Tab-separated table of N, CA and C in Angstrom:
chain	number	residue	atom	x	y	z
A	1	UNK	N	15.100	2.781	16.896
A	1	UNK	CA	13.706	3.200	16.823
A	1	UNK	C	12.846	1.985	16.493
A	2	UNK	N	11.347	1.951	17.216
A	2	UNK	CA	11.082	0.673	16.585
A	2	UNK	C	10.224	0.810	15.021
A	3	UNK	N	9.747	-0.397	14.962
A	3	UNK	CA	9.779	-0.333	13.307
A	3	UNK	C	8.521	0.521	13.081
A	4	UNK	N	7.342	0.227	13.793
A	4	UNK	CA	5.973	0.755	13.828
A	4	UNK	C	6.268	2.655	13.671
A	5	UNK	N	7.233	3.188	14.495
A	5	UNK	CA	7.374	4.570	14.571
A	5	UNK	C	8.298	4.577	13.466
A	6	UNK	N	9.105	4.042	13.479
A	6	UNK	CA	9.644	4.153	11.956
A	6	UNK	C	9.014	4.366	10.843
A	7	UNK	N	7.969	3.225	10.590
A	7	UNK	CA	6.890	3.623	9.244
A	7	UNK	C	6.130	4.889	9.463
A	8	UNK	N	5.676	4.772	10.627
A	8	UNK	CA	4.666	6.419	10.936
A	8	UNK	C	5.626	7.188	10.268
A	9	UNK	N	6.795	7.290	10.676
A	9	UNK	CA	8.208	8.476	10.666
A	9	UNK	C	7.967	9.035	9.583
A	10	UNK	N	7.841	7.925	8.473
A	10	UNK	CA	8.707	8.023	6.977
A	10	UNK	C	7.081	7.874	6.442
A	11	UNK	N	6.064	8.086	6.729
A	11	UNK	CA	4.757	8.221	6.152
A	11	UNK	C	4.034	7.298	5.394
A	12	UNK	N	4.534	6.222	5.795
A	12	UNK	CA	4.032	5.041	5.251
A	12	UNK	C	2.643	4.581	5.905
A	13	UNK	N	2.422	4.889	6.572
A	13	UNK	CA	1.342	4.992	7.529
A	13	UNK	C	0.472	6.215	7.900
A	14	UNK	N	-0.759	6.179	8.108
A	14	UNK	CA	-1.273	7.635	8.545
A	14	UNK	C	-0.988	8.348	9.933
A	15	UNK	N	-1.137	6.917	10.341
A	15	UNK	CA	-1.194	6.801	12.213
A	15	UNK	C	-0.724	5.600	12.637
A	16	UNK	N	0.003	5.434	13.734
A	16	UNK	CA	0.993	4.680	14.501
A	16	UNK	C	0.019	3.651	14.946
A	17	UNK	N	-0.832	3.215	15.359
A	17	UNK	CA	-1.147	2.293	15.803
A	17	UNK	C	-1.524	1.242	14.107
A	18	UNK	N	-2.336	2.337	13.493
A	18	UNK	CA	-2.472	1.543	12.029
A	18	UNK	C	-0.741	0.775	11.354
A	19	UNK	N	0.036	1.318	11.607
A	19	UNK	CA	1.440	0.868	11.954
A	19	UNK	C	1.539	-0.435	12.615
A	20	UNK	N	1.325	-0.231	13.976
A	20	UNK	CA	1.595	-1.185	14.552
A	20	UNK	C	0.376	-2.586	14.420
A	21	UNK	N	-0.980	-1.872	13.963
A	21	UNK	CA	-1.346	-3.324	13.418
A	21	UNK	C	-1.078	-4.082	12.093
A	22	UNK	N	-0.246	-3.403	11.820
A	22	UNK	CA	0.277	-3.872	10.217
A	22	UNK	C	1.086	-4.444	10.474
A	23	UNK	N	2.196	-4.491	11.703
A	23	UNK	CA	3.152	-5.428	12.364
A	23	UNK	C	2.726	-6.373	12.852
A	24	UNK	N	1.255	-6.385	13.500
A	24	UNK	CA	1.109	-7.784	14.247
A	24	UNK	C	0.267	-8.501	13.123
A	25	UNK	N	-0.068	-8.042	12.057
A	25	UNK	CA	-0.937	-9.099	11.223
A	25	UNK	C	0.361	-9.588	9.876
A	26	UNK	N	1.528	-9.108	10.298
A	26	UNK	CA	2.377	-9.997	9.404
A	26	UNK	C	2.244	-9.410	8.121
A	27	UNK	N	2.222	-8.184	8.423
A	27	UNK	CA	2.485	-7.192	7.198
A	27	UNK	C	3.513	-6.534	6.567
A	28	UNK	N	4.358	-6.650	7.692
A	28	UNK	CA	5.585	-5.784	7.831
A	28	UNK	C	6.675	-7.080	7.825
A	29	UNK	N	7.979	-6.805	7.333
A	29	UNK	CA	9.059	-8.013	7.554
A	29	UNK	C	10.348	-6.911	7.558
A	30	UNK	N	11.247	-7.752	7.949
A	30	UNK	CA	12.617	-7.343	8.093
A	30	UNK	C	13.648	-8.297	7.809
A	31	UNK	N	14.363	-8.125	6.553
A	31	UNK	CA	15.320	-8.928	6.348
A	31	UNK	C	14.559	-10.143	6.345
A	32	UNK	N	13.232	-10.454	5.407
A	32	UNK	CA	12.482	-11.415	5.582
A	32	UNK	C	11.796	-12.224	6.820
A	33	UNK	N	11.790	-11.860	7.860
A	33	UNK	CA	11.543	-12.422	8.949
A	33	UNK	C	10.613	-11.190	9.682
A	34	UNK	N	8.747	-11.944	9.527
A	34	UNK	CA	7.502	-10.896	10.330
A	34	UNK	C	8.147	-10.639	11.518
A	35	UNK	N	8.198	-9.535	12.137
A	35	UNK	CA	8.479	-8.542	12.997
A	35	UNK	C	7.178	-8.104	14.000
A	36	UNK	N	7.496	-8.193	15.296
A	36	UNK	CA	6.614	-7.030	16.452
A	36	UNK	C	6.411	-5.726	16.178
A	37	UNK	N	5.574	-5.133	16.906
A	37	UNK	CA	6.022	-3.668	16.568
A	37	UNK	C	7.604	-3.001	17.325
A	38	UNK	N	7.431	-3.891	18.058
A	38	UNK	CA	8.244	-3.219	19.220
A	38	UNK	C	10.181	-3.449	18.791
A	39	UNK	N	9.607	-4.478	17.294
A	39	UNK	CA	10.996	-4.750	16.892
A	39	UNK	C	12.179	-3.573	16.577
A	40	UNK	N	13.430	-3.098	16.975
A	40	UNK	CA	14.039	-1.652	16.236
A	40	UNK	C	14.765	-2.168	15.012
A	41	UNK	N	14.859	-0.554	14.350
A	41	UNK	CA	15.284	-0.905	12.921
A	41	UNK	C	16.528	0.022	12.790
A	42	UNK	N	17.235	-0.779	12.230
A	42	UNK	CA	18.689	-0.021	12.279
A	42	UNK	C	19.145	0.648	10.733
A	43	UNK	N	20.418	1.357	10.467
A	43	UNK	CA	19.972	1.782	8.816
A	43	UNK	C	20.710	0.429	8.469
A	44	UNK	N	20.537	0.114	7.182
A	44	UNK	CA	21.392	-0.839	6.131
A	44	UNK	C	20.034	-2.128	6.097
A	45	UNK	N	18.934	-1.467	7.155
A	45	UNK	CA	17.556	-3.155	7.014
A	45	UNK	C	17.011	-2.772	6.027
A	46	UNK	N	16.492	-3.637	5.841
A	46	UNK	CA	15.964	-4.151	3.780
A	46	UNK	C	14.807	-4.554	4.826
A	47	UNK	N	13.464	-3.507	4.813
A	47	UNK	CA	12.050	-3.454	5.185
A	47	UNK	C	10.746	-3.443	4.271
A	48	UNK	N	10.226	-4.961	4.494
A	48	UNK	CA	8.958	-5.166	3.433
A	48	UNK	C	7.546	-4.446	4.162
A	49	UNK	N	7.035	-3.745	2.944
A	49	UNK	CA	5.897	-3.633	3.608
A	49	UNK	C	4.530	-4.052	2.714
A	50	UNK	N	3.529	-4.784	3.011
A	50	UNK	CA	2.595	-5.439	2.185
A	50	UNK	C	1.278	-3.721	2.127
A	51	UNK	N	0.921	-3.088	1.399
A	51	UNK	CA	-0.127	-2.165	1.780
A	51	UNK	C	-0.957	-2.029	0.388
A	52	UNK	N	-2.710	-1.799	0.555
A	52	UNK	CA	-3.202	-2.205	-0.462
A	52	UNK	C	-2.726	-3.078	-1.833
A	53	UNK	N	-2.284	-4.392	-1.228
A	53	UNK	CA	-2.252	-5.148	-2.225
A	53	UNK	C	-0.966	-5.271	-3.044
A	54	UNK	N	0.163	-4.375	-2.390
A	54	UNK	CA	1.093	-3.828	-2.901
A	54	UNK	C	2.394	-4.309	-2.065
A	55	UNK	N	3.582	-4.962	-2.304
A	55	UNK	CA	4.892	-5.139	-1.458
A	55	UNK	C	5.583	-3.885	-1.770
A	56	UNK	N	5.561	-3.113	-0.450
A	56	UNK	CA	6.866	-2.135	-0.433
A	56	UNK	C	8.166	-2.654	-0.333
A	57	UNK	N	8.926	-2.143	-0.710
A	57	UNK	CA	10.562	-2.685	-0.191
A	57	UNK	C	11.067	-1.443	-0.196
A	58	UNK	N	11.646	-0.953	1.018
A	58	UNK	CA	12.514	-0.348	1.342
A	58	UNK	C	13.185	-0.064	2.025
A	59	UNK	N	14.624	0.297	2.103
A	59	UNK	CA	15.863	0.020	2.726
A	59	UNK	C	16.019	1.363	3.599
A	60	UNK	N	16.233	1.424	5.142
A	60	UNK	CA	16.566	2.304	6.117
A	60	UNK	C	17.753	2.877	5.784
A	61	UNK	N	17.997	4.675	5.517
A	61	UNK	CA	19.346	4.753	5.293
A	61	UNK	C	19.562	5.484	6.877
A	62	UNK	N	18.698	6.035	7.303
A	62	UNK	CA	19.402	6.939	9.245
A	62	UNK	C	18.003	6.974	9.635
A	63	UNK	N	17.868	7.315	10.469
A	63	UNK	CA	16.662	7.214	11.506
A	63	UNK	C	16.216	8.924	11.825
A	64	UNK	N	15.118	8.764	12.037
A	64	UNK	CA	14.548	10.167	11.949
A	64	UNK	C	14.295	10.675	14.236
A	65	UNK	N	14.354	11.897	13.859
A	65	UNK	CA	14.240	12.312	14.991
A	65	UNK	C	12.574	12.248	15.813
A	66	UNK	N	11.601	12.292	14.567
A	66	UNK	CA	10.170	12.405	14.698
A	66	UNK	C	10.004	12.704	13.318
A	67	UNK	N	8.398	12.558	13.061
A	67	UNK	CA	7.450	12.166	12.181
A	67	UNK	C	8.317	13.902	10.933
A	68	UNK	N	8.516	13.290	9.571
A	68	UNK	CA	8.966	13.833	8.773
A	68	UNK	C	7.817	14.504	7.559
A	69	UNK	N	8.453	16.063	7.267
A	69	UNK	CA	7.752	16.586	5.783
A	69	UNK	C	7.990	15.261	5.018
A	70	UNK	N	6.832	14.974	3.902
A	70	UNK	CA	6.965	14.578	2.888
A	70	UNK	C	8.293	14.872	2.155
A	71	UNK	N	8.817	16.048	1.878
A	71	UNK	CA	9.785	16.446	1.410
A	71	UNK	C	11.270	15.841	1.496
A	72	UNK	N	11.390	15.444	2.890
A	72	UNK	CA	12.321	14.828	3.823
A	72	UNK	C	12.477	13.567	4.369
A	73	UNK	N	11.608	12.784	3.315
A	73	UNK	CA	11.372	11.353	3.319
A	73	UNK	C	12.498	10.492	3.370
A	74	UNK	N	12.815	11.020	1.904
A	74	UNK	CA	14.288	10.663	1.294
A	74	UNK	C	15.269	10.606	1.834
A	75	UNK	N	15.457	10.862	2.826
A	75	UNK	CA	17.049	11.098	3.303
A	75	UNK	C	17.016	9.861	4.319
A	76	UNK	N	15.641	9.597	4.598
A	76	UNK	CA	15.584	8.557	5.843
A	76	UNK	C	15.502	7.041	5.009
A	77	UNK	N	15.208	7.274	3.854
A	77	UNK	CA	14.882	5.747	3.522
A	77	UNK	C	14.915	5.810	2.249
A	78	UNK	N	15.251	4.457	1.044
A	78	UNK	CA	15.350	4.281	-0.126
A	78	UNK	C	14.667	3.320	-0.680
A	79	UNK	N	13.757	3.632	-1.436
A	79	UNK	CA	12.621	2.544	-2.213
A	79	UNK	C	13.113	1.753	-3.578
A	80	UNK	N	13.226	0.527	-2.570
A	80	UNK	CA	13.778	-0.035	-4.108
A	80	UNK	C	12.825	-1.537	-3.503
A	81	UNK	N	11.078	-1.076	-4.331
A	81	UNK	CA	10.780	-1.735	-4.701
A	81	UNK	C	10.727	-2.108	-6.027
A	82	UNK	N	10.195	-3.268	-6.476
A	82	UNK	CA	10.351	-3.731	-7.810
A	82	UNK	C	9.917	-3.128	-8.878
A	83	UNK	N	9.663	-3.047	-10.049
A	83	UNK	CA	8.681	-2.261	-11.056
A	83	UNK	C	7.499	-3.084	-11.394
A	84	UNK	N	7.529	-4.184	-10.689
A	84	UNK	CA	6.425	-5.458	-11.093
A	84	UNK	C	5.265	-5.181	-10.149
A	85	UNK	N	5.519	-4.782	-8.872
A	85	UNK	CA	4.737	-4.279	-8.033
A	85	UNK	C	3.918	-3.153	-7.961
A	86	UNK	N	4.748	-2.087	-8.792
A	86	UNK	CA	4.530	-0.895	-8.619
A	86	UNK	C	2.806	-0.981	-9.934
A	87	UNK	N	3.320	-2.185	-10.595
A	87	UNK	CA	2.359	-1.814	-11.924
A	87	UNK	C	1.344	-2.573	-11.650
A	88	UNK	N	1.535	-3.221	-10.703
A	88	UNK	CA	-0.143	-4.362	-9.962
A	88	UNK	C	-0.659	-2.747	-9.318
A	89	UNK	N	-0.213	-2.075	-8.962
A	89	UNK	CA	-0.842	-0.731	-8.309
A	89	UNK	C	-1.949	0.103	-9.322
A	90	UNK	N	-1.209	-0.078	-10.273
A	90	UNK	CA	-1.603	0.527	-11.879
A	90	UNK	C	-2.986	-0.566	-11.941
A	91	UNK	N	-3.316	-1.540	-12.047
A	91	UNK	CA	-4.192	-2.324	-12.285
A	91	UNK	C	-5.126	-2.314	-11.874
A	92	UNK	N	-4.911	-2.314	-10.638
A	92	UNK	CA	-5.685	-2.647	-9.564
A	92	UNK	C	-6.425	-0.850	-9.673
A	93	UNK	N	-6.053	0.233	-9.788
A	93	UNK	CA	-6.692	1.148	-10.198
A	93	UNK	C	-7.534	0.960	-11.438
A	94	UNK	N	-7.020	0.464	-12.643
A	94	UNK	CA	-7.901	0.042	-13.908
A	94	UNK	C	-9.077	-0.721	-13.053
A	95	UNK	N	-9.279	-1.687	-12.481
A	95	UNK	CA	-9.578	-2.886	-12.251
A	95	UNK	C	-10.884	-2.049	-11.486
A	96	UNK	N	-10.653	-1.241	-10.484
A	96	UNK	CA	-12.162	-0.667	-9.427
A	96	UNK	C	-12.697	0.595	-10.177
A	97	UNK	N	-12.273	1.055	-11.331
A	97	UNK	CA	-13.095	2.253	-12.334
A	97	UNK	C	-13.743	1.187	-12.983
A	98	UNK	N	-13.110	-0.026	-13.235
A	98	UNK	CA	-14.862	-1.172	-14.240
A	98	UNK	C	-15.561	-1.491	-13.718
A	99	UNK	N	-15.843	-1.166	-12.072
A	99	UNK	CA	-16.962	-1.464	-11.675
A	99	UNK	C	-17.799	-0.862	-11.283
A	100	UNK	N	-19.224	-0.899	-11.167
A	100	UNK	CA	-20.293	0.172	-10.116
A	100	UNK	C	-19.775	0.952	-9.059
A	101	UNK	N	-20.077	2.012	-9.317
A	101	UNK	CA	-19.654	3.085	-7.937
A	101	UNK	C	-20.911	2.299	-7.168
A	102	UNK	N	-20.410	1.888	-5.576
A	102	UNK	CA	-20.857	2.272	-4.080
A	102	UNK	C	-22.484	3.137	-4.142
A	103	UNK	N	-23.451	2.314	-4.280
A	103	UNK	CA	-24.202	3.283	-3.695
A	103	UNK	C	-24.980	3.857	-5.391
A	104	UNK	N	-24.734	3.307	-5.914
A	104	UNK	CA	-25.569	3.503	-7.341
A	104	UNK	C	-26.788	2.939	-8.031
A	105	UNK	N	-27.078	1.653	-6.757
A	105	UNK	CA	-28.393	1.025	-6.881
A	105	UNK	C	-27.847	0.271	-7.577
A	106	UNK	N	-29.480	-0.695	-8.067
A	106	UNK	CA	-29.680	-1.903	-8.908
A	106	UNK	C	-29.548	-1.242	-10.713
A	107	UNK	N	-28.767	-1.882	-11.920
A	107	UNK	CA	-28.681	-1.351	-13.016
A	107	UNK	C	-30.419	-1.551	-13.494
A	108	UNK	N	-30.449	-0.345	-14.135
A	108	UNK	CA	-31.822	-0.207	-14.765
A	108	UNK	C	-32.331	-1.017	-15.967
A	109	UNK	N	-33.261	-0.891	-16.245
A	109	UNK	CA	-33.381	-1.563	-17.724
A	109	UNK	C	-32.681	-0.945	-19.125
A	110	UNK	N	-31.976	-0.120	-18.951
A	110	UNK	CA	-31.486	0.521	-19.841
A	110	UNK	C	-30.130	-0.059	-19.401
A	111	UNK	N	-29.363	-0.334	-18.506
A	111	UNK	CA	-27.758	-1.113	-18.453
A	111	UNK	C	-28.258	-1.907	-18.781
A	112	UNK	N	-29.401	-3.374	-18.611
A	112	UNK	CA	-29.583	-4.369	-19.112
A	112	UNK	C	-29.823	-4.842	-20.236
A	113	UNK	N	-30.451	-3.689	-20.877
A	113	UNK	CA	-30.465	-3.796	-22.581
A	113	UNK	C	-28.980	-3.279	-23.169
A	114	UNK	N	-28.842	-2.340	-22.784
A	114	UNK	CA	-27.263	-2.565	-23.032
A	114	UNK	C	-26.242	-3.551	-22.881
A	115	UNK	N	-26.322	-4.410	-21.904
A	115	UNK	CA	-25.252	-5.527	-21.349
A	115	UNK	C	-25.825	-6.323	-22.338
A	116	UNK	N	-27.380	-6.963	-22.477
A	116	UNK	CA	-27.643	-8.095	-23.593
A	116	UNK	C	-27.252	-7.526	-24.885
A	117	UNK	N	-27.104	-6.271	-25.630
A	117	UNK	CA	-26.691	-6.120	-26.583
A	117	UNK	C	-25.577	-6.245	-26.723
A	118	UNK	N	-24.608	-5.930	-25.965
A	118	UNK	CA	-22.812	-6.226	-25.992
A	118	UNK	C	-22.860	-7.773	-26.044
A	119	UNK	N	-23.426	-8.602	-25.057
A	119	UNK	CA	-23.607	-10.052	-25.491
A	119	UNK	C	-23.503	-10.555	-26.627
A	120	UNK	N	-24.926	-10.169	-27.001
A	120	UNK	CA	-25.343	-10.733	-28.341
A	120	UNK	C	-24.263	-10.041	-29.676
A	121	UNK	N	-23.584	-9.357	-29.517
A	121	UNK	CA	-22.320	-8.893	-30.618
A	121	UNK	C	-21.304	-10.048	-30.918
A	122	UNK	N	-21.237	-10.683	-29.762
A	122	UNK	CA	-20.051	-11.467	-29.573
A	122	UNK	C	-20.397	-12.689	-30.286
């Protein structure tokens, strides 16, 4: 199977082409070495995947017939990414709640007297 339908398969992806551009921008690796889409993946490959900021690693255990329940993930593949990775995920969530929501305008004079007062504490 190739690798692009593979990730769709196993839901790593929303949609197959978003797949397959994650293969041509050198997102995706196999056994360390960036991959086509068109590359196939056999079980026992050790498959990186880079997604928001994040290295997946996970290992092909059988190949799926077509696109799988959530439920039925597992049987096709085993995640053994790191715990170092998993917690930059954690951060990086801390990290976009400290900032301005999208679309909230310029801070008023009331954040600005607030921000110079946290200043001036220090």
């Amino acid at each position: 199977m190739r690798v692009d339908k593979y990730l769709w398969c196993v839901r790593y992806f929303k949609t197959r082409s978003i797949a397959t551009n994650a293969c041509r921008t050198g997102k995706v690796k196999i056994q360390g070495d960036n991959v086509k889409p068109s590359r196939e993946v056999y079980p026992g490959d050790q498959v990186q995947v880079r997604k928001n900021q994040v290295d997946y690693v996970l290992e092909v255990l059988d190949i799926p017939d077509s696109r799988l329940g959530a439920k039925l993930v597992d049987i096709y593949r085993k995640d053994i990414t790191p715990k170092e990775n998993l917690e930059k995920l954690e951060l990086l969530k801390y990290s976009k709640d400290y900032y301005r929501k999208k679309g909230t305008g310029r801070p008023t004079k009331k954040d600005r007297r607030d921000l110079d007062d946290f200043v001036e504490e220090d």
